[in-house]
mmCIF file of C-alpha atoms and ligand atoms in Angstrom:
data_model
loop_
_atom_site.group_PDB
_atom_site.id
_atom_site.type_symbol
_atom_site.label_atom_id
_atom_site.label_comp_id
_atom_site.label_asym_id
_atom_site.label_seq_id
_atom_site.Cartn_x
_atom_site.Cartn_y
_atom_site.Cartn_z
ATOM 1 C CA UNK T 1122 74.340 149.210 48.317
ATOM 2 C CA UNK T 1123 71.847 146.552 48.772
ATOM 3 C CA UNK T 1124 69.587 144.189 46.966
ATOM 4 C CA UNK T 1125 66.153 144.094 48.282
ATOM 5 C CA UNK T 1126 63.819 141.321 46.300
ATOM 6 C CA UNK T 1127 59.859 140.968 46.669
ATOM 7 C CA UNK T 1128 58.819 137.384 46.772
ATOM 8 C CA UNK T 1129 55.221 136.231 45.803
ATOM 9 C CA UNK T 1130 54.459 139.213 44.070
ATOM 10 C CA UNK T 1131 52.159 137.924 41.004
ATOM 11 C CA UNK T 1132 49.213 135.514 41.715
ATOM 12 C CA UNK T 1133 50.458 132.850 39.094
ATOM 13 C CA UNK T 1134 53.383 132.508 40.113
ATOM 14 C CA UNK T 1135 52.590 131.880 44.192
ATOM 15 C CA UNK T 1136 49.879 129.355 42.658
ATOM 16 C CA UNK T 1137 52.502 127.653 40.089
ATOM 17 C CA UNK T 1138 54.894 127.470 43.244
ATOM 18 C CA UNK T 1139 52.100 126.432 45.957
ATOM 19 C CA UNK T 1140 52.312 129.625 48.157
ATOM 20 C CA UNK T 1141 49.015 131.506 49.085
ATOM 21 C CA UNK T 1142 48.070 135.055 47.781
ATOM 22 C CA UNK T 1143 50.496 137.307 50.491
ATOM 23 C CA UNK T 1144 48.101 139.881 52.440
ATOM 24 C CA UNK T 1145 51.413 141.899 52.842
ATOM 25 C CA UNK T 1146 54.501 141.930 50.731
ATOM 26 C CA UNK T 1147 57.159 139.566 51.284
ATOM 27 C CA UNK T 1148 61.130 140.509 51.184
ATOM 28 C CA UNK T 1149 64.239 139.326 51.353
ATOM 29 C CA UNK T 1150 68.017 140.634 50.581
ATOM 30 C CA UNK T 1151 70.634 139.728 48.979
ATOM 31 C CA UNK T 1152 74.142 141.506 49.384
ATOM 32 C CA UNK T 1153 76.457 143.005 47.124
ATOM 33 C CA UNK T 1154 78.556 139.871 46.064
ATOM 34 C CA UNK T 1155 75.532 138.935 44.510
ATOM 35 C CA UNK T 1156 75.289 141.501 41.686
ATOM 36 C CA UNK T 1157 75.966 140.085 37.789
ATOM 37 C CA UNK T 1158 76.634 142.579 35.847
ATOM 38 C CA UNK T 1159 76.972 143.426 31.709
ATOM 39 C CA UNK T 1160 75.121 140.477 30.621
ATOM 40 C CA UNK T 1161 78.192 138.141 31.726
ATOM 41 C CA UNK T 1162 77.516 134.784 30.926
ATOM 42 C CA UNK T 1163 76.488 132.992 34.026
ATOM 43 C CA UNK T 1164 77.924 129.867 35.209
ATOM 44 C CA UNK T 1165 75.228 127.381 37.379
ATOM 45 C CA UNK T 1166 76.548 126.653 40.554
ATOM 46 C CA UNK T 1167 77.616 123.115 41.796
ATOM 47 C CA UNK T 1168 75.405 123.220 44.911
ATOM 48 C CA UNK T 1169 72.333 122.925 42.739
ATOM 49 C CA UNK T 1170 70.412 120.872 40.578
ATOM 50 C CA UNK T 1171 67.530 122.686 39.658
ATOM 51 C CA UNK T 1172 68.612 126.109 39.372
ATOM 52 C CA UNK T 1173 65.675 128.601 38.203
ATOM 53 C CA UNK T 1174 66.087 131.968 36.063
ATOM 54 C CA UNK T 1175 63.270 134.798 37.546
ATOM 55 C CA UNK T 1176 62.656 137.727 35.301
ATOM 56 C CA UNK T 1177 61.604 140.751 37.365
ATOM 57 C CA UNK T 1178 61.366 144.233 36.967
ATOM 58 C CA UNK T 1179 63.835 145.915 39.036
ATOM 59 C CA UNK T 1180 64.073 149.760 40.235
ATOM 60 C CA UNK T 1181 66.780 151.850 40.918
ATOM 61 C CA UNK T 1182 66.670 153.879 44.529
ATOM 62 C CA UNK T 1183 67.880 157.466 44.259
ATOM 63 C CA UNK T 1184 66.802 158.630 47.581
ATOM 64 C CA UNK T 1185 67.764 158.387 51.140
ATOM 65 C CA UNK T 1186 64.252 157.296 52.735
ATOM 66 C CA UNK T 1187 62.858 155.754 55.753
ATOM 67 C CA UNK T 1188 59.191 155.107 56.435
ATOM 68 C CA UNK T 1189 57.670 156.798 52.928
ATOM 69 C CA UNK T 1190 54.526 157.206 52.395
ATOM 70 C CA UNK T 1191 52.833 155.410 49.267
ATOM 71 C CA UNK T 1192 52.216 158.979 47.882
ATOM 72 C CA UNK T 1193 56.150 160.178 48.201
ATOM 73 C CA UNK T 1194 57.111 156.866 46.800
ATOM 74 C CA UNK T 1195 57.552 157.750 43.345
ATOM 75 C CA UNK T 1196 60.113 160.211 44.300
ATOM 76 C CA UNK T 1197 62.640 157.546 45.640
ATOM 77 C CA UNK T 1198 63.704 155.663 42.324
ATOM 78 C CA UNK T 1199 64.589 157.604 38.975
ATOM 79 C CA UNK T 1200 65.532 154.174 36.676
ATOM 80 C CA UNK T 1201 63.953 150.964 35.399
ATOM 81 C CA UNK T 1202 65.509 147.933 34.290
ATOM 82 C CA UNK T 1203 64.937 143.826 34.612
ATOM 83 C CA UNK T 1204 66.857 141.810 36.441
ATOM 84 C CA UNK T 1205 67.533 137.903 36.640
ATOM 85 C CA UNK T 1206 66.767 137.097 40.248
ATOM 86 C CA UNK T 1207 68.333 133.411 40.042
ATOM 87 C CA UNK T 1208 67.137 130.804 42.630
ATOM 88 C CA UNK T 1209 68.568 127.200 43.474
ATOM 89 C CA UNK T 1210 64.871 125.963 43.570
ATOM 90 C CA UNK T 1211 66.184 122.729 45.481
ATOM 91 C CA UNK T 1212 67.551 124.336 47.923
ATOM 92 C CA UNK T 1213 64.596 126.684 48.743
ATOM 93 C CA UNK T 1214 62.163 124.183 49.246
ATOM 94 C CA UNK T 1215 64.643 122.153 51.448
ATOM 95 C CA UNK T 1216 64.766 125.212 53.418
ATOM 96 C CA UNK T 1217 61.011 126.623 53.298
ATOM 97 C CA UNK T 1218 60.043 123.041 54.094
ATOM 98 C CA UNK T 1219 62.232 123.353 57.467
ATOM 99 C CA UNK T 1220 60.851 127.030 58.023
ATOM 100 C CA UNK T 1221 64.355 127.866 57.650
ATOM 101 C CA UNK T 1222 65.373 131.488 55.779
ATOM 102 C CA UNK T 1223 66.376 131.402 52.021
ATOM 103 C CA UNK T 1224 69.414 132.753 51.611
ATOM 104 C CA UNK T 1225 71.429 129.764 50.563
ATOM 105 C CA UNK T 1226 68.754 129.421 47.897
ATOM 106 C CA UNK T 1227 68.938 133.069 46.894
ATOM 107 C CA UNK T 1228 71.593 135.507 47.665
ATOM 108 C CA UNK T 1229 74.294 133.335 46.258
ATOM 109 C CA UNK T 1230 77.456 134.913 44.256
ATOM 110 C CA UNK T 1231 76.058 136.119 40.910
ATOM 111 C CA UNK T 1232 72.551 135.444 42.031
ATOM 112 C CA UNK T 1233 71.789 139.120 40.866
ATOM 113 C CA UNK T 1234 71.948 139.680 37.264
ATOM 114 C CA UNK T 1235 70.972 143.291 36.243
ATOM 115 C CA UNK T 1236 70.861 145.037 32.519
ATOM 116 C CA UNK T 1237 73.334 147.002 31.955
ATOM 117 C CA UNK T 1238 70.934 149.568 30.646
ATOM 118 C CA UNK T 1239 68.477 151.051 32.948
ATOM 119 C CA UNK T 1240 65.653 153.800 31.507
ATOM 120 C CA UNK T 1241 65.127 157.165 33.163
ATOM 121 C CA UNK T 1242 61.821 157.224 34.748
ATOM 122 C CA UNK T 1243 60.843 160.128 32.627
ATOM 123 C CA UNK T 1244 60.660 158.275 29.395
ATOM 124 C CA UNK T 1245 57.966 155.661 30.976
ATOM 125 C CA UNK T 1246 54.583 157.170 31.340
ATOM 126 C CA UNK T 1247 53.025 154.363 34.275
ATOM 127 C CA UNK T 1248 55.363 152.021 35.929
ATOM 128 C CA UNK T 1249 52.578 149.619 36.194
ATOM 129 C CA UNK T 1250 51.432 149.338 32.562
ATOM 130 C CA UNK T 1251 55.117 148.326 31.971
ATOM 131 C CA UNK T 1252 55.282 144.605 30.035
ATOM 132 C CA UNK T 1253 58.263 142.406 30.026
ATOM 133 C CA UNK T 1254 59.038 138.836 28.712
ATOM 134 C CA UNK T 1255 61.780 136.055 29.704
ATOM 135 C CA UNK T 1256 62.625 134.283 26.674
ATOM 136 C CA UNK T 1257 64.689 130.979 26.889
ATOM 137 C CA UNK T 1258 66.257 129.899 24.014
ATOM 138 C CA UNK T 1259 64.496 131.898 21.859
ATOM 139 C CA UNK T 1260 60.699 130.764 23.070
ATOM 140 C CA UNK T 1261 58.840 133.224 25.999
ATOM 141 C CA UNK T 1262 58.638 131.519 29.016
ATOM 142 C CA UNK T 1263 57.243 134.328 31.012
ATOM 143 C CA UNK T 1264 54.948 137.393 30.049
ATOM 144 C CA UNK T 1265 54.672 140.313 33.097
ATOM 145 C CA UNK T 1266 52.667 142.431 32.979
ATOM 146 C CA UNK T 1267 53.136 145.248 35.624
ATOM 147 C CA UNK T 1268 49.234 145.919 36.015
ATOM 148 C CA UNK T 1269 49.390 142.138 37.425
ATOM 149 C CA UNK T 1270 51.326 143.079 40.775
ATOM 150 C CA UNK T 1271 50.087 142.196 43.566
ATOM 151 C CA UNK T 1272 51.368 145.284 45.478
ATOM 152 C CA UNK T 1273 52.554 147.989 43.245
ATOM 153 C CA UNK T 1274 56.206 149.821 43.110
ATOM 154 C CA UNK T 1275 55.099 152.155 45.152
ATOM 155 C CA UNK T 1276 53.407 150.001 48.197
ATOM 156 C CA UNK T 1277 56.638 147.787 48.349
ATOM 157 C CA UNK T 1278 58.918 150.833 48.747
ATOM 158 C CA UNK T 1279 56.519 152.677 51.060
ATOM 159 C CA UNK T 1280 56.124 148.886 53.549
ATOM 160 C CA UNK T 1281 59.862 148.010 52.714
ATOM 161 C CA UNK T 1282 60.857 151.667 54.069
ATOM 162 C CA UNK T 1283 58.936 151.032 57.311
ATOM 163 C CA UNK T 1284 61.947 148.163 57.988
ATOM 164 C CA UNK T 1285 64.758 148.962 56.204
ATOM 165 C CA UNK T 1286 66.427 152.866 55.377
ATOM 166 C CA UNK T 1287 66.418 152.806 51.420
ATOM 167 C CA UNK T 1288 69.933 154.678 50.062
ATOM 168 C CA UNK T 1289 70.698 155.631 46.994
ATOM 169 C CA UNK T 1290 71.797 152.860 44.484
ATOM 170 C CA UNK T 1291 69.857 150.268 46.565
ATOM 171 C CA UNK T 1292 68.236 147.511 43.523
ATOM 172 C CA UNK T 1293 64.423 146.496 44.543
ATOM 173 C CA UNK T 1294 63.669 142.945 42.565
ATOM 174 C CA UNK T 1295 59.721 143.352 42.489
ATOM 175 C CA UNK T 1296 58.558 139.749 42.075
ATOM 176 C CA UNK T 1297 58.313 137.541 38.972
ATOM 177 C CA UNK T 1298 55.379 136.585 36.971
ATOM 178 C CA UNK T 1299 54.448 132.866 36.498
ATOM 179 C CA UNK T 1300 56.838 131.206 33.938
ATOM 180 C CA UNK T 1301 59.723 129.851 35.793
ATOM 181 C CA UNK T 1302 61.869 127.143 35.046
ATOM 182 C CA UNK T 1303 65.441 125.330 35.199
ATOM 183 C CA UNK T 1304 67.969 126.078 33.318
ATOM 184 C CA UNK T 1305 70.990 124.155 32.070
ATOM 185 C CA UNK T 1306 74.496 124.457 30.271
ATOM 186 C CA UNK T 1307 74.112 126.384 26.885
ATOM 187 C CA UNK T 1308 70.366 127.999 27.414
ATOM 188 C CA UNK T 1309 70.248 131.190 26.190
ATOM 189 C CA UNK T 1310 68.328 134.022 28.456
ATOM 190 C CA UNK T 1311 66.894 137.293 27.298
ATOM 191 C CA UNK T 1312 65.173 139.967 28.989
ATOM 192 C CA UNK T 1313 62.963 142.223 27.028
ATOM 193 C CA UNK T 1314 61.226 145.454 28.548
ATOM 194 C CA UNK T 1315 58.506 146.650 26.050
ATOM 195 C CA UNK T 1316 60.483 146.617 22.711
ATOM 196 C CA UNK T 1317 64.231 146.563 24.529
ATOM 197 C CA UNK T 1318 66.129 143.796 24.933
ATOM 198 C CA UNK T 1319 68.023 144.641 28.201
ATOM 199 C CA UNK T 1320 69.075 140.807 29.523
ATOM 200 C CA UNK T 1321 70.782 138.676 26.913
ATOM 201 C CA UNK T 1322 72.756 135.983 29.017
ATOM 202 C CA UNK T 1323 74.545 132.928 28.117
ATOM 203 C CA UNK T 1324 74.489 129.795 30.707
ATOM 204 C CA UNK T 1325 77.459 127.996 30.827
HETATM 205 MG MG1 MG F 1358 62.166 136.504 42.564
#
């Protein structure tokens, strides 16, 4: 399986980290080593100082696809959970500075921290009236709101497609809202998905 993440996917959030409004969705993966499962508690890495938490929204693929339409997109991913897409900040604007590519910055061991609950699309009526908050510590640091996406669930599977075969199992991050921040030893990290709390994550 792979991990395919949307960067720059909420208009805060490119303005809070100085990158324009994308006029097509931006991706990048991570691999399988990546994935944090069960709510673990998550150990910072020594490489980085300023190590970020992102809250996203993440989908489940259960289809084999290639080049789907916007209209068949729907069909392709049956579950919806959050994920913590974690970024050594640092590191990624040492490397975006350089024009160099990411993935020291993001596809890191344990950089991929899924709930261990996902819901069944069938018990959400619209994907993109979905909310979710990141709350650190007990305080919300970020509030998404679905509706906010710049490109919806369905355009990033039906342009992500067009480069890349989706298979079944594949994890699509779909951006973070504005919000983010560093975190250090002891922060607490929850995930909440309307009323669930999906992400509940210790630092250490
Ligand atoms: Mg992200």
């Amino acid at each position: 399986m792979k991990i395919i993440c949307i960067g720059q996917n909420y208009r805060l959030h490119c303005l809070e980290l100085g990158h324009k409004i994308p006029e097509e969705p931006v991706f990048f993966m991570k691999p399988d080593t990546a994935l944090h499962r069960n709510n673990d508690p998550f150990y910072l890495p020594d490489f980085s100082r300023d190590l970020h938490y992102e809250m996203e929204l993440v989908v489940r693929i259960n289809r084999v696809g290639k080049c789907i339409e916007e209209r068949f997109a729907h069909r392709y991913y049956n579950e919806v959970g959050l994920g913590v897409d974690f970024t050594a900040r640092d590191i990624q604007h040492k490397q975006s500075a350089a024009g160099l590519p990411w993935e020291a910055a993001k596809s890191f061991d344990h950089s991929a921290a899924i709930s261990p609950e996902f819901i069944p699309i069938e018990q959400i009526e619209n994907i993109q009236s979905l909310r979710f908050k990141c709350n650190l510590n007990g305080q919300t640091v970020q509030n998404g709101d679905c509706s906010d996406m710049i490109f919806t669930v369905d355009k990033l599977i039906s342009y992500v497609s067009r480069f890349v075969t989706l298979k079944i199992g594949d994890l699509l991050f779909t951006g973070t809202p504005a919000g983010v921040g560093a975190l250090k030893v002891g922060d607490q990290l929850e995930g909440i998905l309307e009323d669930r709390k999906l992400i509940d994550i210790e630092i250490r």
